[in-house]
């Protein structure tokens, strides 16, 4: 009887762990609101970078320690 209880508890813990792992992976896949799409080096510490923030793409200019919005590119399909 004791072995049966241990087996049931072990199976329950494994199922709970698998459920939590799957849930964590699913939540982590789409929860980051900021995503780097691409970046191009222009020389002299200057870059053009496209980032996606909550589904909207932005073209940013980076020069040294400055960041400037160059253009709003719209959504993913725009």
mmCIF file with all atom_site columns, N, CA and C in Angstrom:
data_model
loop_
_atom_site.group_PDB
_atom_site.id
_atom_site.type_symbol
_atom_site.label_atom_id
_atom_site.label_alt_id
_atom_site.label_comp_id
_atom_site.label_asym_id
_atom_site.label_entity_id
_atom_site.label_seq_id
_atom_site.pdbx_PDB_ins_code
_atom_site.Cartn_x
_atom_site.Cartn_y
_atom_site.Cartn_z
_atom_site.occupancy
_atom_site.B_iso_or_equiv
_atom_site.pdbx_formal_charge
_atom_site.auth_seq_id
_atom_site.auth_comp_id
_atom_site.auth_asym_id
_atom_site.auth_atom_id
_atom_site.pdbx_PDB_model_num
ATOM 1   N N  . UNK A 1 1  ? 0.825  -1.198 0.000   1.00 0.00 ? 1  UNK A N  1
ATOM 2   C CA . UNK A 1 1  ? 0.000  0.000  0.000   1.00 0.00 ? 1  UNK A CA 1
ATOM 3   C C  . UNK A 1 1  ? 0.859  1.248  0.000   1.00 0.00 ? 1  UNK A C  1
ATOM 4   N N  . UNK A 1 2  ? 1.935  1.277  0.743   1.00 0.00 ? 2  UNK A N  1
ATOM 5   C CA . UNK A 1 2  ? 2.807  2.438  0.804   1.00 0.00 ? 2  UNK A CA 1
ATOM 6   C C  . UNK A 1 2  ? 3.460  2.704  -0.546  1.00 0.00 ? 2  UNK A C  1
ATOM 7   N N  . UNK A 1 3  ? 3.865  1.649  -1.238  1.00 0.00 ? 3  UNK A N  1
ATOM 8   C CA . UNK A 1 3  ? 4.471  1.812  -2.558  1.00 0.00 ? 3  UNK A CA 1
ATOM 9   C C  . UNK A 1 3  ? 3.464  2.396  -3.542  1.00 0.00 ? 3  UNK A C  1
ATOM 10  N N  . UNK A 1 4  ? 2.206  1.986  -3.410  1.00 0.00 ? 4  UNK A N  1
ATOM 11  C CA . UNK A 1 4  ? 1.159  2.518  -4.284  1.00 0.00 ? 4  UNK A CA 1
ATOM 12  C C  . UNK A 1 4  ? 0.937  4.004  -4.056  1.00 0.00 ? 4  UNK A C  1
ATOM 13  N N  . UNK A 1 5  ? 0.964  4.434  -2.810  1.00 0.00 ? 5  UNK A N  1
ATOM 14  C CA . UNK A 1 5  ? 0.783  5.854  -2.486  1.00 0.00 ? 5  UNK A CA 1
ATOM 15  C C  . UNK A 1 5  ? 1.964  6.661  -3.021  1.00 0.00 ? 5  UNK A C  1
ATOM 16  N N  . UNK A 1 6  ? 3.168  6.142  -2.818  1.00 0.00 ? 6  UNK A N  1
ATOM 17  C CA . UNK A 1 6  ? 4.363  6.831  -3.317  1.00 0.00 ? 6  UNK A CA 1
ATOM 18  C C  . UNK A 1 6  ? 4.298  6.947  -4.838  1.00 0.00 ? 6  UNK A C  1
ATOM 19  N N  . UNK A 1 7  ? 3.874  5.884  -5.512  1.00 0.00 ? 7  UNK A N  1
ATOM 20  C CA . UNK A 1 7  ? 3.772  5.900  -6.967  1.00 0.00 ? 7  UNK A CA 1
ATOM 21  C C  . UNK A 1 7  ? 2.757  6.943  -7.430  1.00 0.00 ? 7  UNK A C  1
ATOM 22  N N  . UNK A 1 8  ? 1.608  7.025  -6.788  1.00 0.00 ? 8  UNK A N  1
ATOM 23  C CA . UNK A 1 8  ? 0.576  8.002  -7.156  1.00 0.00 ? 8  UNK A CA 1
ATOM 24  C C  . UNK A 1 8  ? 1.079  9.420  -6.939  1.00 0.00 ? 8  UNK A C  1
ATOM 25  N N  . UNK A 1 9  ? 1.752  9.670  -5.831  1.00 0.00 ? 9  UNK A N  1
ATOM 26  C CA . UNK A 1 9  ? 2.297  10.998 -5.557  1.00 0.00 ? 9  UNK A CA 1
ATOM 27  C C  . UNK A 1 9  ? 3.365  11.359 -6.588  1.00 0.00 ? 9  UNK A C  1
ATOM 28  N N  . UNK A 1 10 ? 4.230  10.401 -6.921  1.00 0.00 ? 10 UNK A N  1
ATOM 29  C CA . UNK A 1 10 ? 5.287  10.654 -7.905  1.00 0.00 ? 10 UNK A CA 1
ATOM 30  C C  . UNK A 1 10 ? 4.703  10.970 -9.275  1.00 0.00 ? 10 UNK A C  1
ATOM 31  N N  . UNK A 1 11 ? 3.714  10.226 -9.703  1.00 0.00 ? 11 UNK A N  1
ATOM 32  C CA . UNK A 1 11 ? 3.062  10.481 -10.990 1.00 0.00 ? 11 UNK A CA 1
ATOM 33  C C  . UNK A 1 11 ? 2.369  11.841 -10.960 1.00 0.00 ? 11 UNK A C  1
ATOM 34  N N  . UNK A 1 12 ? 1.715  12.162 -9.870  1.00 0.00 ? 12 UNK A N  1
ATOM 35  C CA . UNK A 1 12 ? 1.062  13.464 -9.742  1.00 0.00 ? 12 UNK A CA 1
ATOM 36  C C  . UNK A 1 12 ? 2.051  14.615 -9.826  1.00 0.00 ? 12 UNK A C  1
ATOM 37  N N  . UNK A 1 13 ? 3.204  14.471 -9.163  1.00 0.00 ? 13 UNK A N  1
ATOM 38  C CA . UNK A 1 13 ? 4.229  15.518 -9.223  1.00 0.00 ? 13 UNK A CA 1
ATOM 39  C C  . UNK A 1 13 ? 4.800  15.661 -10.628 1.00 0.00 ? 13 UNK A C  1
ATOM 40  N N  . UNK A 1 14 ? 4.994  14.548 -11.324 1.00 0.00 ? 14 UNK A N  1
ATOM 41  C CA . UNK A 1 14 ? 5.491  14.604 -12.690 1.00 0.00 ? 14 UNK A CA 1
ATOM 42  C C  . UNK A 1 14 ? 4.487  15.294 -13.613 1.00 0.00 ? 14 UNK A C  1
ATOM 43  N N  . UNK A 1 15 ? 3.231  14.974 -13.465 1.00 0.00 ? 15 UNK A N  1
ATOM 44  C CA . UNK A 1 15 ? 2.195  15.617 -14.282 1.00 0.00 ? 15 UNK A CA 1
ATOM 45  C C  . UNK A 1 15 ? 2.110  17.112 -13.993 1.00 0.00 ? 15 UNK A C  1
ATOM 46  N N  . UNK A 1 16 ? 2.167  17.473 -12.726 1.00 0.00 ? 16 UNK A N  1
ATOM 47  C CA . UNK A 1 16 ? 2.119  18.888 -12.360 1.00 0.00 ? 16 UNK A CA 1
ATOM 48  C C  . UNK A 1 16 ? 3.341  19.624 -12.902 1.00 0.00 ? 16 UNK A C  1
ATOM 49  N N  . UNK A 1 17 ? 4.521  19.014 -12.822 1.00 0.00 ? 17 UNK A N  1
ATOM 50  C CA . UNK A 1 17 ? 5.728  19.640 -13.354 1.00 0.00 ? 17 UNK A CA 1
ATOM 51  C C  . UNK A 1 17 ? 5.659  19.822 -14.859 1.00 0.00 ? 17 UNK A C  1
ATOM 52  N N  . UNK A 1 18 ? 5.156  18.809 -15.572 1.00 0.00 ? 18 UNK A N  1
ATOM 53  C CA . UNK A 1 18 ? 5.015  18.908 -17.024 1.00 0.00 ? 18 UNK A CA 1
ATOM 54  C C  . UNK A 1 18 ? 4.018  20.005 -17.397 1.00 0.00 ? 18 UNK A C  1
ATOM 55  N N  . UNK A 1 19 ? 2.936  20.099 -16.671 1.00 0.00 ? 19 UNK A N  1
ATOM 56  C CA . UNK A 1 19 ? 1.928  21.127 -16.919 1.00 0.00 ? 19 UNK A CA 1
ATOM 57  C C  . UNK A 1 19 ? 2.518  22.523 -16.715 1.00 0.00 ? 19 UNK A C  1
ATOM 58  N N  . UNK A 1 20 ? 3.231  22.717 -15.604 1.00 0.00 ? 20 UNK A N  1
ATOM 59  C CA . UNK A 1 20 ? 3.820  24.026 -15.323 1.00 0.00 ? 20 UNK A CA 1
ATOM 60  C C  . UNK A 1 20 ? 4.897  24.398 -16.341 1.00 0.00 ? 20 UNK A C  1
ATOM 61  N N  . UNK A 1 21 ? 5.687  23.435 -16.788 1.00 0.00 ? 21 UNK A N  1
ATOM 62  C CA . UNK A 1 21 ? 6.716  23.694 -17.780 1.00 0.00 ? 21 UNK A CA 1
ATOM 63  C C  . UNK A 1 21 ? 6.095  24.093 -19.112 1.00 0.00 ? 21 UNK A C  1
ATOM 64  N N  . UNK A 1 22 ? 5.064  23.393 -19.519 1.00 0.00 ? 22 UNK A N  1
ATOM 65  C CA . UNK A 1 22 ? 4.380  23.721 -20.770 1.00 0.00 ? 22 UNK A CA 1
ATOM 66  C C  . UNK A 1 22 ? 3.738  25.103 -20.693 1.00 0.00 ? 22 UNK A C  1
ATOM 67  N N  . UNK A 1 23 ? 3.145  25.407 -19.578 1.00 0.00 ? 23 UNK A N  1
ATOM 68  C CA . UNK A 1 23 ? 2.501  26.717 -19.397 1.00 0.00 ? 23 UNK A CA 1
ATOM 69  C C  . UNK A 1 23 ? 3.539  27.842 -19.416 1.00 0.00 ? 23 UNK A C  1
ATOM 70  N N  . UNK A 1 24 ? 4.683  27.612 -18.795 1.00 0.00 ? 24 UNK A N  1
ATOM 71  C CA . UNK A 1 24 ? 5.747  28.616 -18.759 1.00 0.00 ? 24 UNK A CA 1
ATOM 72  C C  . UNK A 1 24 ? 6.307  28.865 -20.157 1.00 0.00 ? 24 UNK A C  1
ATOM 73  N N  . UNK A 1 25 ? 6.511  27.806 -20.933 1.00 0.00 ? 25 UNK A N  1
ATOM 74  C CA . UNK A 1 25 ? 7.014  27.960 -22.304 1.00 0.00 ? 25 UNK A CA 1
ATOM 75  C C  . UNK A 1 25 ? 6.018  28.712 -23.176 1.00 0.00 ? 25 UNK A C  1
ATOM 76  N N  . UNK A 1 26 ? 4.739  28.401 -23.038 1.00 0.00 ? 26 UNK A N  1
ATOM 77  C CA . UNK A 1 26 ? 3.710  29.071 -23.840 1.00 0.00 ? 26 UNK A CA 1
ATOM 78  C C  . UNK A 1 26 ? 3.625  30.549 -23.470 1.00 0.00 ? 26 UNK A C  1
ATOM 79  N N  . UNK A 1 27 ? 3.725  30.878 -22.214 1.00 0.00 ? 27 UNK A N  1
ATOM 80  C CA . UNK A 1 27 ? 3.653  32.274 -21.785 1.00 0.00 ? 27 UNK A CA 1
ATOM 81  C C  . UNK A 1 27 ? 4.893  33.032 -22.212 1.00 0.00 ? 27 UNK A C  1
ATOM 82  N N  . UNK A 1 28 ? 6.047  32.389 -22.186 1.00 0.00 ? 28 UNK A N  1
ATOM 83  C CA . UNK A 1 28 ? 7.286  33.052 -22.553 1.00 0.00 ? 28 UNK A CA 1
ATOM 84  C C  . UNK A 1 28 ? 7.428  33.287 -24.046 1.00 0.00 ? 28 UNK A C  1
ATOM 85  N N  . UNK A 1 29 ? 6.715  32.547 -24.858 1.00 0.00 ? 29 UNK A N  1
ATOM 86  C CA . UNK A 1 29 ? 6.862  32.658 -26.303 1.00 0.00 ? 29 UNK A CA 1
ATOM 87  C C  . UNK A 1 29 ? 6.346  33.983 -26.837 1.00 0.00 ? 29 UNK A C  1
ATOM 88  N N  . UNK A 1 30 ? 5.303  34.533 -26.281 1.00 0.00 ? 30 UNK A N  1
ATOM 89  C CA . UNK A 1 30 ? 4.738  35.742 -26.842 1.00 0.00 ? 30 UNK A CA 1
ATOM 90  C C  . UNK A 1 30 ? 4.577  36.875 -25.860 1.00 0.00 ? 30 UNK A C  1
ATOM 91  N N  . UNK A 1 31 ? 5.261  36.832 -24.748 1.00 0.00 ? 31 UNK A N  1
ATOM 92  C CA . UNK A 1 31 ? 5.008  37.839 -23.733 1.00 0.00 ? 31 UNK A CA 1
ATOM 93  C C  . UNK A 1 31 ? 5.961  39.020 -23.804 1.00 0.00 ? 31 UNK A C  1
ATOM 94  N N  . UNK A 1 32 ? 7.041  38.925 -24.597 1.00 0.00 ? 32 UNK A N  1
ATOM 95  C CA . UNK A 1 32 ? 7.994  40.018 -24.667 1.00 0.00 ? 32 UNK A CA 1
ATOM 96  C C  . UNK A 1 32 ? 7.440  41.112 -25.569 1.00 0.00 ? 32 UNK A C  1
ATOM 97  N N  . UNK A 1 33 ? 7.138  42.304 -25.033 1.00 0.00 ? 33 UNK A N  1
ATOM 98  C CA . UNK A 1 33 ? 6.517  43.352 -25.850 1.00 0.00 ? 33 UNK A CA 1
ATOM 99  C C  . UNK A 1 33 ? 7.500  44.057 -26.779 1.00 0.00 ? 33 UNK A C  1
ATOM 100 N N  . UNK A 1 34 ? 8.820  43.888 -26.593 1.00 0.00 ? 34 UNK A N  1
ATOM 101 C CA . UNK A 1 34 ? 9.817  44.545 -27.432 1.00 0.00 ? 34 UNK A CA 1
ATOM 102 C C  . UNK A 1 34 ? 10.683 43.475 -28.088 1.00 0.00 ? 34 UNK A C  1
ATOM 103 N N  . UNK A 1 35 ? 10.790 43.547 -29.430 1.00 0.00 ? 35 UNK A N  1
ATOM 104 C CA . UNK A 1 35 ? 11.558 42.544 -30.169 1.00 0.00 ? 35 UNK A CA 1
ATOM 105 C C  . UNK A 1 35 ? 12.426 43.244 -31.205 1.00 0.00 ? 35 UNK A C  1
ATOM 106 N N  . UNK A 1 36 ? 13.702 42.894 -31.262 1.00 0.00 ? 36 UNK A N  1
ATOM 107 C CA . UNK A 1 36 ? 14.603 43.417 -32.277 1.00 0.00 ? 36 UNK A CA 1
ATOM 108 C C  . UNK A 1 36 ? 14.355 42.662 -33.573 1.00 0.00 ? 36 UNK A C  1
ATOM 109 N N  . UNK A 1 37 ? 14.009 43.389 -34.641 1.00 0.00 ? 37 UNK A N  1
ATOM 110 C CA . UNK A 1 37 ? 13.744 42.761 -35.935 1.00 0.00 ? 37 UNK A CA 1
ATOM 111 C C  . UNK A 1 37 ? 15.032 42.672 -36.739 1.00 0.00 ? 37 UNK A C  1
ATOM 112 N N  . UNK A 1 38 ? 15.720 43.804 -36.937 1.00 0.00 ? 38 UNK A N  1
ATOM 113 C CA . UNK A 1 38 ? 16.985 43.821 -37.662 1.00 0.00 ? 38 UNK A CA 1
ATOM 114 C C  . UNK A 1 38 ? 17.739 45.091 -37.319 1.00 0.00 ? 38 UNK A C  1
ATOM 115 N N  . UNK A 1 39 ? 19.028 45.075 -37.604 1.00 0.00 ? 39 UNK A N  1
ATOM 116 C CA . UNK A 1 39 ? 19.864 46.237 -37.340 1.00 0.00 ? 39 UNK A CA 1
ATOM 117 C C  . UNK A 1 39 ? 20.940 46.311 -38.413 1.00 0.00 ? 39 UNK A C  1
ATOM 118 N N  . UNK A 1 40 ? 21.243 47.524 -38.885 1.00 0.00 ? 40 UNK A N  1
ATOM 119 C CA . UNK A 1 40 ? 22.280 47.741 -39.894 1.00 0.00 ? 40 UNK A CA 1
ATOM 120 C C  . UNK A 1 40 ? 23.310 48.732 -39.371 1.00 0.00 ? 40 UNK A C  1
ATOM 121 N N  . UNK A 1 41 ? 24.553 48.370 -39.488 1.00 0.00 ? 41 UNK A N  1
ATOM 122 C CA . UNK A 1 41 ? 25.655 49.230 -39.077 1.00 0.00 ? 41 UNK A CA 1
ATOM 123 C C  . UNK A 1 41 ? 25.935 50.228 -40.189 1.00 0.00 ? 41 UNK A C  1
ATOM 124 N N  . UNK A 1 42 ? 26.004 51.506 -39.841 1.00 0.00 ? 42 UNK A N  1
ATOM 125 C CA . UNK A 1 42 ? 26.257 52.555 -40.825 1.00 0.00 ? 42 UNK A CA 1
ATOM 126 C C  . UNK A 1 42 ? 27.675 53.106 -40.731 1.00 0.00 ? 42 UNK A C  1
ATOM 127 N N  . UNK A 1 43 ? 28.409 52.703 -39.709 1.00 0.00 ? 43 UNK A N  1
ATOM 128 C CA . UNK A 1 43 ? 29.765 53.193 -39.502 1.00 0.00 ? 43 UNK A CA 1
ATOM 129 C C  . UNK A 1 43 ? 29.789 54.251 -38.413 1.00 0.00 ? 43 UNK A C  1
ATOM 130 N N  . UNK A 1 44 ? 30.922 54.374 -37.763 1.00 0.00 ? 44 UNK A N  1
ATOM 131 C CA . UNK A 1 44 ? 31.097 55.412 -36.758 1.00 0.00 ? 44 UNK A CA 1
ATOM 132 C C  . UNK A 1 44 ? 30.095 55.390 -35.615 1.00 0.00 ? 44 UNK A C  1
ATOM 133 N N  . UNK A 1 45 ? 29.823 54.237 -35.038 1.00 0.00 ? 45 UNK A N  1
ATOM 134 C CA . UNK A 1 45 ? 28.864 54.072 -33.934 1.00 0.00 ? 45 UNK A CA 1
ATOM 135 C C  . UNK A 1 45 ? 27.440 54.488 -34.322 1.00 0.00 ? 45 UNK A C  1
ATOM 136 N N  . UNK A 1 46 ? 27.074 54.309 -35.585 1.00 0.00 ? 46 UNK A N  1
ATOM 137 C CA . UNK A 1 46 ? 25.719 54.644 -36.045 1.00 0.00 ? 46 UNK A CA 1
ATOM 138 C C  . UNK A 1 46 ? 25.043 53.400 -36.606 1.00 0.00 ? 46 UNK A C  1
ATOM 139 N N  . UNK A 1 47 ? 23.775 53.227 -36.252 1.00 0.00 ? 47 UNK A N  1
ATOM 140 C CA . UNK A 1 47 ? 22.988 52.082 -36.678 1.00 0.00 ? 47 UNK A CA 1
ATOM 141 C C  . UNK A 1 47 ? 21.589 52.536 -37.065 1.00 0.00 ? 47 UNK A C  1
ATOM 142 N N  . UNK A 1 48 ? 20.980 51.829 -37.994 1.00 0.00 ? 48 UNK A N  1
ATOM 143 C CA . UNK A 1 48 ? 19.535 51.889 -38.210 1.00 0.00 ? 48 UNK A CA 1
ATOM 144 C C  . UNK A 1 48 ? 18.990 50.567 -37.704 1.00 0.00 ? 48 UNK A C  1
ATOM 145 N N  . UNK A 1 49 ? 17.961 50.624 -36.892 1.00 0.00 ? 49 UNK A N  1
ATOM 146 C CA . UNK A 1 49 ? 17.422 49.436 -36.247 1.00 0.00 ? 49 UNK A CA 1
ATOM 147 C C  . UNK A 1 49 ? 15.907 49.436 -36.355 1.00 0.00 ? 49 UNK A C  1
ATOM 148 N N  . UNK A 1 50 ? 15.356 48.291 -36.688 1.00 0.00 ? 50 UNK A N  1
ATOM 149 C CA . UNK A 1 50 ? 13.898 48.121 -36.674 1.00 0.00 ? 50 UNK A CA 1
ATOM 150 C C  . UNK A 1 50 ? 13.555 47.283 -35.457 1.00 0.00 ? 50 UNK A C  1
ATOM 151 N N  . UNK A 1 51 ? 12.691 47.822 -34.610 1.00 0.00 ? 51 UNK A N  1
ATOM 152 C CA . UNK A 1 51 ? 12.194 47.099 -33.444 1.00 0.00 ? 51 UNK A CA 1
ATOM 153 C C  . UNK A 1 51 ? 10.686 47.003 -33.545 1.00 0.00 ? 51 UNK A C  1
ATOM 154 N N  . UNK A 1 52 ? 10.147 45.977 -32.909 1.00 0.00 ? 52 UNK A N  1
ATOM 155 C CA . UNK A 1 52 ? 8.702  45.794 -32.864 1.00 0.00 ? 52 UNK A CA 1
ATOM 156 C C  . UNK A 1 52 ? 8.261  45.937 -31.418 1.00 0.00 ? 52 UNK A C  1
ATOM 157 N N  . UNK A 1 53 ? 7.360  46.886 -31.177 1.00 0.00 ? 53 UNK A N  1
ATOM 158 C CA . UNK A 1 53 ? 6.859  47.155 -29.831 1.00 0.00 ? 53 UNK A CA 1
ATOM 159 C C  . UNK A 1 53 ? 5.353  46.957 -29.855 1.00 0.00 ? 53 UNK A C  1
ATOM 160 N N  . UNK A 1 54 ? 4.887  45.944 -29.146 1.00 0.00 ? 54 UNK A N  1
ATOM 161 C CA . UNK A 1 54 ? 3.456  45.605 -29.109 1.00 0.00 ? 54 UNK A CA 1
ATOM 162 C C  . UNK A 1 54 ? 2.851  45.518 -30.505 1.00 0.00 ? 54 UNK A C  1
ATOM 163 N N  . UNK A 1 55 ? 3.577  44.898 -31.443 1.00 0.00 ? 55 UNK A N  1
ATOM 164 C CA . UNK A 1 55 ? 3.056  44.682 -32.786 1.00 0.00 ? 55 UNK A CA 1
ATOM 165 C C  . UNK A 1 55 ? 3.321  45.807 -33.766 1.00 0.00 ? 55 UNK A C  1
ATOM 166 N N  . UNK A 1 56 ? 3.821  46.953 -33.326 1.00 0.00 ? 56 UNK A N  1
ATOM 167 C CA . UNK A 1 56 ? 4.105  48.071 -34.217 1.00 0.00 ? 56 UNK A CA 1
ATOM 168 C C  . UNK A 1 56 ? 5.609  48.150 -34.467 1.00 0.00 ? 56 UNK A C  1
ATOM 169 N N  . UNK A 1 57 ? 5.988  48.284 -35.737 1.00 0.00 ? 57 UNK A N  1
ATOM 170 C CA . UNK A 1 57 ? 7.405  48.368 -36.084 1.00 0.00 ? 57 UNK A CA 1
ATOM 171 C C  . UNK A 1 57 ? 7.860  49.826 -36.130 1.00 0.00 ? 57 UNK A C  1
ATOM 172 N N  . UNK A 1 58 ? 9.040  50.049 -35.551 1.00 0.00 ? 58 UNK A N  1
ATOM 173 C CA . UNK A 1 58 ? 9.620  51.386 -35.490 1.00 0.00 ? 58 UNK A CA 1
ATOM 174 C C  . UNK A 1 58 ? 11.022 51.341 -36.064 1.00 0.00 ? 58 UNK A C  1
ATOM 175 N N  . UNK A 1 59 ? 11.362 52.326 -36.895 1.00 0.00 ? 59 UNK A N  1
ATOM 176 C CA . UNK A 1 59 ? 12.718 52.469 -37.404 1.00 0.00 ? 59 UNK A CA 1
ATOM 177 C C  . UNK A 1 59 ? 13.427 53.478 -36.512 1.00 0.00 ? 59 UNK A C  1
ATOM 178 N N  . UNK A 1 60 ? 14.501 53.032 -35.871 1.00 0.00 ? 60 UNK A N  1
ATOM 179 C CA . UNK A 1 60 ? 15.233 53.875 -34.936 1.00 0.00 ? 60 UNK A CA 1
ATOM 180 C C  . UNK A 1 60 ? 16.621 54.153 -35.482 1.00 0.00 ? 60 UNK A C  1
ATOM 181 N N  . UNK A 1 61 ? 17.095 55.368 -35.233 1.00 0.00 ? 61 UNK A N  1
ATOM 182 C CA . UNK A 1 61 ? 18.463 55.731 -35.537 1.00 0.00 ? 61 UNK A CA 1
ATOM 183 C C  . UNK A 1 61 ? 19.244 55.780 -34.240 1.00 0.00 ? 61 UNK A C  1
ATOM 184 N N  . UNK A 1 62 ? 20.364 55.086 -34.181 1.00 0.00 ? 62 UNK A N  1
ATOM 185 C CA . UNK A 1 62 ? 21.205 55.070 -32.986 1.00 0.00 ? 62 UNK A CA 1
ATOM 186 C C  . UNK A 1 62 ? 22.559 55.654 -33.357 1.00 0.00 ? 62 UNK A C  1
ATOM 187 N N  . UNK A 1 63 ? 22.982 56.657 -32.600 1.00 0.00 ? 63 UNK A N  1
ATOM 188 C CA . UNK A 1 63 ? 24.275 57.296 -32.841 1.00 0.00 ? 63 UNK A CA 1
ATOM 189 C C  . UNK A 1 63 ? 24.913 57.570 -31.489 1.00 0.00 ? 63 UNK A C  1
ATOM 190 N N  . UNK A 1 64 ? 25.979 56.836 -31.191 1.00 0.00 ? 64 UNK A N  1
ATOM 191 C CA . UNK A 1 64 ? 26.623 57.000 -29.882 1.00 0.00 ? 64 UNK A CA 1
ATOM 192 C C  . UNK A 1 64 ? 25.665 56.633 -28.771 1.00 0.00 ? 64 UNK A C  1
ATOM 193 N N  . UNK A 1 65 ? 25.308 57.615 -27.936 1.00 0.00 ? 65 UNK A N  1
ATOM 194 C CA . UNK A 1 65 ? 24.373 57.365 -26.835 1.00 0.00 ? 65 UNK A CA 1
ATOM 195 C C  . UNK A 1 65 ? 23.002 57.970 -27.098 1.00 0.00 ? 65 UNK A C  1
ATOM 196 N N  . UNK A 1 66 ? 22.692 58.297 -28.359 1.00 0.00 ? 66 UNK A N  1
ATOM 197 C CA . UNK A 1 66 ? 21.399 58.874 -28.721 1.00 0.00 ? 66 UNK A CA 1
ATOM 198 C C  . UNK A 1 66 ? 20.557 57.871 -29.498 1.00 0.00 ? 66 UNK A C  1
ATOM 199 N N  . UNK A 1 67 ? 19.251 57.916 -29.244 1.00 0.00 ? 67 UNK A N  1
ATOM 200 C CA . UNK A 1 67 ? 18.287 57.097 -29.978 1.00 0.00 ? 67 UNK A CA 1
ATOM 201 C C  . UNK A 1 67 ? 17.216 58.030 -30.511 1.00 0.00 ? 67 UNK A C  1
ATOM 202 N N  . UNK A 1 68 ? 16.964 57.964 -31.831 1.00 0.00 ? 68 UNK A N  1
ATOM 203 C CA . UNK A 1 68 ? 15.964 58.834 -32.458 1.00 0.00 ? 68 UNK A CA 1
ATOM 204 C C  . UNK A 1 68 ? 14.973 57.986 -33.241 1.00 0.00 ? 68 UNK A C  1
ATOM 205 N N  . UNK A 1 69 ? 13.710 58.374 -33.175 1.00 0.00 ? 69 UNK A N  1
ATOM 206 C CA . UNK A 1 69 ? 12.684 57.724 -33.979 1.00 0.00 ? 69 UNK A CA 1
ATOM 207 C C  . UNK A 1 69 ? 12.765 58.295 -35.384 1.00 0.00 ? 69 UNK A C  1
ATOM 208 N N  . UNK A 1 70 ? 13.062 57.451 -36.359 1.00 0.00 ? 70 UNK A N  1
ATOM 209 C CA . UNK A 1 70 ? 13.162 57.878 -37.750 1.00 0.00 ? 70 UNK A CA 1
ATOM 210 C C  . UNK A 1 70 ? 11.795 57.788 -38.407 1.00 0.00 ? 70 UNK A C  1
ATOM 211 N N  . UNK A 1 71 ? 11.095 56.653 -38.198 1.00 0.00 ? 71 UNK A N  1
ATOM 212 C CA . UNK A 1 71 ? 9.786  56.467 -38.833 1.00 0.00 ? 71 UNK A CA 1
ATOM 213 C C  . UNK A 1 71 ? 8.995  55.383 -38.103 1.00 0.00 ? 71 UNK A C  1
ATOM 214 N N  . UNK A 1 72 ? 7.687  55.523 -38.152 1.00 0.00 ? 72 UNK A N  1
ATOM 215 C CA . UNK A 1 72 ? 6.773  54.468 -37.713 1.00 0.00 ? 72 UNK A CA 1
ATOM 216 C C  . UNK A 1 72 ? 6.423  53.663 -38.943 1.00 0.00 ? 72 UNK A C  1
ATOM 217 N N  . UNK A 1 73 ? 6.693  52.367 -38.890 1.00 0.00 ? 73 UNK A N  1
ATOM 218 C CA . UNK A 1 73 ? 6.487  51.517 -40.057 1.00 0.00 ? 73 UNK A CA 1
ATOM 219 C C  . UNK A 1 73 ? 5.166  50.767 -40.024 1.00 0.00 ? 73 UNK A C  1
ATOM 220 N N  . UNK A 1 74 ? 4.393  50.951 -38.982 1.00 0.00 ? 74 UNK A N  1
ATOM 221 C CA . UNK A 1 74 ? 3.106  50.279 -38.881 1.00 0.00 ? 74 UNK A CA 1
ATOM 222 C C  . UNK A 1 74 ? 3.225  48.919 -38.227 1.00 0.00 ? 74 UNK A C  1
ATOM 223 N N  . UNK A 1 75 ? 2.240  48.062 -38.501 1.00 0.00 ? 75 UNK A N  1
ATOM 224 C CA . UNK A 1 75 ? 2.204  46.723 -37.917 1.00 0.00 ? 75 UNK A CA 1
ATOM 225 C C  . UNK A 1 75 ? 3.062  45.750 -38.682 1.00 0.00 ? 75 UNK A C  1
ATOM 226 N N  . UNK A 1 76 ? 2.982  44.472 -38.311 1.00 0.00 ? 76 UNK A N  1
ATOM 227 C CA . UNK A 1 76 ? 3.775  43.421 -38.952 1.00 0.00 ? 76 UNK A CA 1
ATOM 228 C C  . UNK A 1 76 ? 3.490  43.300 -40.439 1.00 0.00 ? 76 UNK A C  1
ATOM 229 N N  . UNK A 1 77 ? 2.243  43.503 -40.825 1.00 0.00 ? 77 UNK A N  1
ATOM 230 C CA . UNK A 1 77 ? 1.836  43.308 -42.221 1.00 0.00 ? 77 UNK A CA 1
ATOM 231 C C  . UNK A 1 77 ? 1.970  44.565 -43.060 1.00 0.00 ? 77 UNK A C  1
ATOM 232 N N  . UNK A 1 78 ? 2.315  45.689 -42.443 1.00 0.00 ? 78 UNK A N  1
ATOM 233 C CA . UNK A 1 78 ? 2.376  46.958 -43.186 1.00 0.00 ? 78 UNK A CA 1
ATOM 234 C C  . UNK A 1 78 ? 3.656  47.069 -43.974 1.00 0.00 ? 78 UNK A C  1
#
